[in-house]
Structure formats: structure tokens, C-alpha cells
PDB file of C-alpha atoms in Angstrom:
ATOM      1  CA  UNK A   1      97.972  84.555 107.459  1.00 65.00           C
ATOM      2  CA  UNK A   2      95.326  85.527 109.988  1.00 68.00           C
ATOM      3  CA  UNK A   3      97.568  84.488 112.856  1.00 70.00           C
ATOM      4  CA  UNK A   4     100.384  86.706 111.516  1.00 68.00           C
ATOM      5  CA  UNK A   5      98.204  89.785 111.383  1.00 70.00           C
ATOM      6  CA  UNK A   6      96.405  89.047 114.684  1.00 72.00           C
ATOM      7  CA  UNK A   7      99.857  88.772 116.517  1.00 73.00           C
ATOM      8  CA  UNK A   8     101.124  91.921 114.840  1.00 72.00           C
ATOM      9  CA  UNK A   9      97.973  93.804 115.605  1.00 73.00           C
ATOM     10  CA  UNK A  10      98.194  92.984 119.313  1.00 74.00           C
ATOM     11  CA  UNK A  11     101.921  93.924 119.396  1.00 74.00           C
ATOM     12  CA  UNK A  12     101.198  97.469 118.269  1.00 74.00           C
ATOM     13  CA  UNK A  13      98.270  98.223 120.669  1.00 78.00           C
ATOM     14  CA  UNK A  14      99.313 100.215 123.731  1.00 75.00           C
ATOM     15  CA  UNK A  15      98.239  98.652 127.051  1.00 77.00           C
ATOM     16  CA  UNK A  16      94.893 100.013 128.190  1.00 80.00           C
ATOM     17  CA  UNK A  17      93.922 101.392 124.765  1.00 76.00           C
ATOM     18  CA  UNK A  18      92.758  98.192 123.160  1.00 77.00           C
ATOM     19  CA  UNK A  19      89.157  99.514 122.748  1.00 79.00           C
ATOM     20  CA  UNK A  20      90.229 102.481 120.644  1.00 77.00           C
ATOM     21  CA  UNK A  21      91.696 100.144 117.965  1.00 79.00           C
ATOM     22  CA  UNK A  22      88.790  97.646 117.563  1.00 78.00           C
ATOM     23  CA  UNK A  23      87.215  99.655 114.785  1.00 79.00           C
ATOM     24  CA  UNK A  24      90.426  99.517 112.750  1.00 78.00           C
ATOM     25  CA  UNK A  25      90.586  95.837 113.246  1.00 78.00           C
ATOM     26  CA  UNK A  26      87.041  95.329 112.097  1.00 79.00           C
ATOM     27  CA  UNK A  27      87.577  97.420 108.918  1.00 82.00           C
ATOM     28  CA  UNK A  28      90.709  95.384 107.957  1.00 78.00           C
ATOM     29  CA  UNK A  29      89.352  91.957 108.805  1.00 79.00           C
ATOM     30  CA  UNK A  30      85.804  92.308 107.621  1.00 83.00           C
ATOM     31  CA  UNK A  31      85.105  95.362 105.448  1.00 87.00           C
ATOM     32  CA  UNK A  32      88.147  95.283 103.113  1.00 84.00           C
ATOM     33  CA  UNK A  33      87.859  91.513 102.267  1.00 86.00           C
ATOM     34  CA  UNK A  34      84.182  91.838 101.738  1.00 91.00           C
ATOM     35  CA  UNK A  35      84.885  94.440  99.063  1.00 92.00           C
ATOM     36  CA  UNK A  36      87.961  93.045  97.471  1.00 89.00           C
ATOM     37  CA  UNK A  37      86.978  89.349  97.475  1.00 89.00           C
ATOM     38  CA  UNK A  38      83.749  89.640  95.343  1.00 91.00           C
ATOM     39  CA  UNK A  39      85.253  92.163  92.869  1.00 93.00           C
ATOM     40  CA  UNK A  40      88.363  89.895  92.316  1.00 90.00           C
ATOM     41  CA  UNK A  41      86.323  86.786  91.969  1.00 89.00           C
ATOM     42  CA  UNK A  42      83.908  88.423  89.471  1.00 88.00           C
ATOM     43  CA  UNK A  43      86.846  89.521  87.361  1.00 90.00           C
ATOM     44  CA  UNK A  44      88.519  86.117  87.391  1.00 88.00           C
ATOM     45  CA  UNK A  45      85.308  84.191  86.721  1.00 83.00           C
ATOM     46  CA  UNK A  46      84.257  86.364  83.781  1.00 83.00           C
ATOM     47  CA  UNK A  47      87.729  86.345  82.196  1.00 85.00           C
ATOM     48  CA  UNK A  48      88.165  82.575  82.612  1.00 82.00           C
ATOM     49  CA  UNK A  49      84.557  81.605  81.676  1.00 72.00           C
ATOM     50  CA  UNK A  50      84.388  77.792  81.550  1.00 67.00           C
ATOM     51  CA  UNK A  51      80.592  77.719  81.171  1.00 64.00           C
ATOM     52  CA  UNK A  52      77.879  76.800  83.544  1.00 67.00           C
ATOM     53  CA  UNK A  53      76.047  73.493  83.613  1.00 66.00           C
ATOM     54  CA  UNK A  54      72.354  73.445  84.470  1.00 62.00           C
ATOM     55  CA  UNK A  55      72.876  71.522  87.741  1.00 67.00           C
ATOM     56  CA  UNK A  56      76.344  72.910  88.905  1.00 71.00           C
ATOM     57  CA  UNK A  57      78.571  75.894  88.727  1.00 71.00           C
ATOM     58  CA  UNK A  58      82.097  75.097  87.621  1.00 75.00           C
ATOM     59  CA  UNK A  59      84.624  77.414  89.259  1.00 80.00           C
ATOM     60  CA  UNK A  60      87.742  77.987  87.139  1.00 84.00           C
ATOM     61  CA  UNK A  61      91.147  77.006  88.597  1.00 88.00           C
ATOM     62  CA  UNK A  62      92.278  80.590  87.961  1.00 91.00           C
ATOM     63  CA  UNK A  63      89.970  81.651  90.899  1.00 90.00           C
ATOM     64  CA  UNK A  64      92.110  79.742  93.354  1.00 91.00           C
ATOM     65  CA  UNK A  65      95.362  81.036  91.783  1.00 92.00           C
ATOM     66  CA  UNK A  66      93.998  84.599  92.015  1.00 91.00           C
ATOM     67  CA  UNK A  67      93.226  84.023  95.644  1.00 89.00           C
ATOM     68  CA  UNK A  68      96.744  82.822  96.273  1.00 91.00           C
ATOM     69  CA  UNK A  69      98.205  85.908  94.476  1.00 92.00           C
ATOM     70  CA  UNK A  70      96.009  88.246  96.526  1.00 88.00           C
ATOM     71  CA  UNK A  71      97.247  86.542  99.671  1.00 86.00           C
ATOM     72  CA  UNK A  72     100.797  87.019  98.635  1.00 89.00           C
ATOM     73  CA  UNK A  73     100.193  90.700  98.143  1.00 87.00           C
ATOM     74  CA  UNK A  74      99.036  90.924 101.775  1.00 82.00           C
ATOM     75  CA  UNK A  75     102.572  89.985 102.821  1.00 83.00           C
ATOM     76  CA  UNK A  76     103.908  93.247 101.476  1.00 86.00           C
ATOM     77  CA  UNK A  77     102.397  95.474 104.104  1.00 80.00           C
ATOM     78  CA  UNK A  78     103.307  92.951 106.744  1.00 78.00           C
ATOM     79  CA  UNK A  79     106.926  93.122 105.752  1.00 83.00           C
ATOM     80  CA  UNK A  80     106.873  96.931 105.826  1.00 83.00           C
ATOM     81  CA  UNK A  81     105.235  97.009 109.199  1.00 76.00           C
ATOM     82  CA  UNK A  82     107.728  94.536 110.673  1.00 78.00           C
ATOM     83  CA  UNK A  83     110.684  96.543 109.347  1.00 84.00           C
ATOM     84  CA  UNK A  84     109.429  99.834 110.773  1.00 79.00           C
ATOM     85  CA  UNK A  85     108.116  98.345 114.060  1.00 77.00           C
ATOM     86  CA  UNK A  86     110.279 100.344 116.556  1.00 79.00           C
ATOM     87  CA  UNK A  87     109.659 103.680 114.802  1.00 81.00           C
ATOM     88  CA  UNK A  88     105.934 103.219 114.443  1.00 75.00           C
ATOM     89  CA  UNK A  89     105.405 101.962 117.971  1.00 74.00           C
ATOM     90  CA  UNK A  90     107.281 104.850 119.584  1.00 81.00           C
ATOM     91  CA  UNK A  91     105.317 107.272 117.319  1.00 81.00           C
ATOM     92  CA  UNK A  92     101.974 105.722 118.328  1.00 75.00           C
ATOM     93  CA  UNK A  93     102.851 105.907 122.009  1.00 77.00           C
ATOM     94  CA  UNK A  94     103.801 109.596 121.647  1.00 82.00           C
ATOM     95  CA  UNK A  95     100.415 110.435 119.967  1.00 80.00           C
ATOM     96  CA  UNK A  96      98.376 108.731 122.608  1.00 76.00           C
ATOM     97  CA  UNK A  97      99.976 110.489 125.585  1.00 70.00           C
TER      98      UNK A  97
END
């Protein structure tokens, strides 16, 4: 999944303008997962409460299924971007000139 987005990200950056887009990459790779991950995990853990033992925390199986569903939702924007690749690339180049 990370390879797909890294390759797509590099395809859309105009040559010589890589530094302008590093902030966008940091937001999408670091900030968004740091916000979505704990919120989704907390919702899943509280809804599928299996109990906590004194010596260990038991993570519910639903947590891993939820992570898989969230990952599948990430393919939706990837598909949209791939379908609109020529239009968006041309528009981006025109804006940077």
C-alpha cells in the first residue's frame, strides 16, 4: 500500500519542484494516520470489549478487521487519481508555470 502511494506521489511531482510538495506528503503519511488510527482503534476496542486481564491486554479480532477495511477505503482515492492522471498532471503543470 505504501509503495503504491509513494510511486503515485513521485509520478505527479514536476521535476525541480519536489521540495514544494514535501509538506503534503508529510501530512498524508504521518498526520492523517496519527489521527485516524487511534480514533478507529478506540471505537473498535470499546465496541468489541473482550475484557482485560491483569497481566495482559487482549486485542479483539475486530481491530484487525477494522484495519483491513480502512486500508481498503484507501484504494478509493488511489483509483480516482489513477483515472484522472493525465488531466490532473496537466493542470498541475499549468499552475506551477
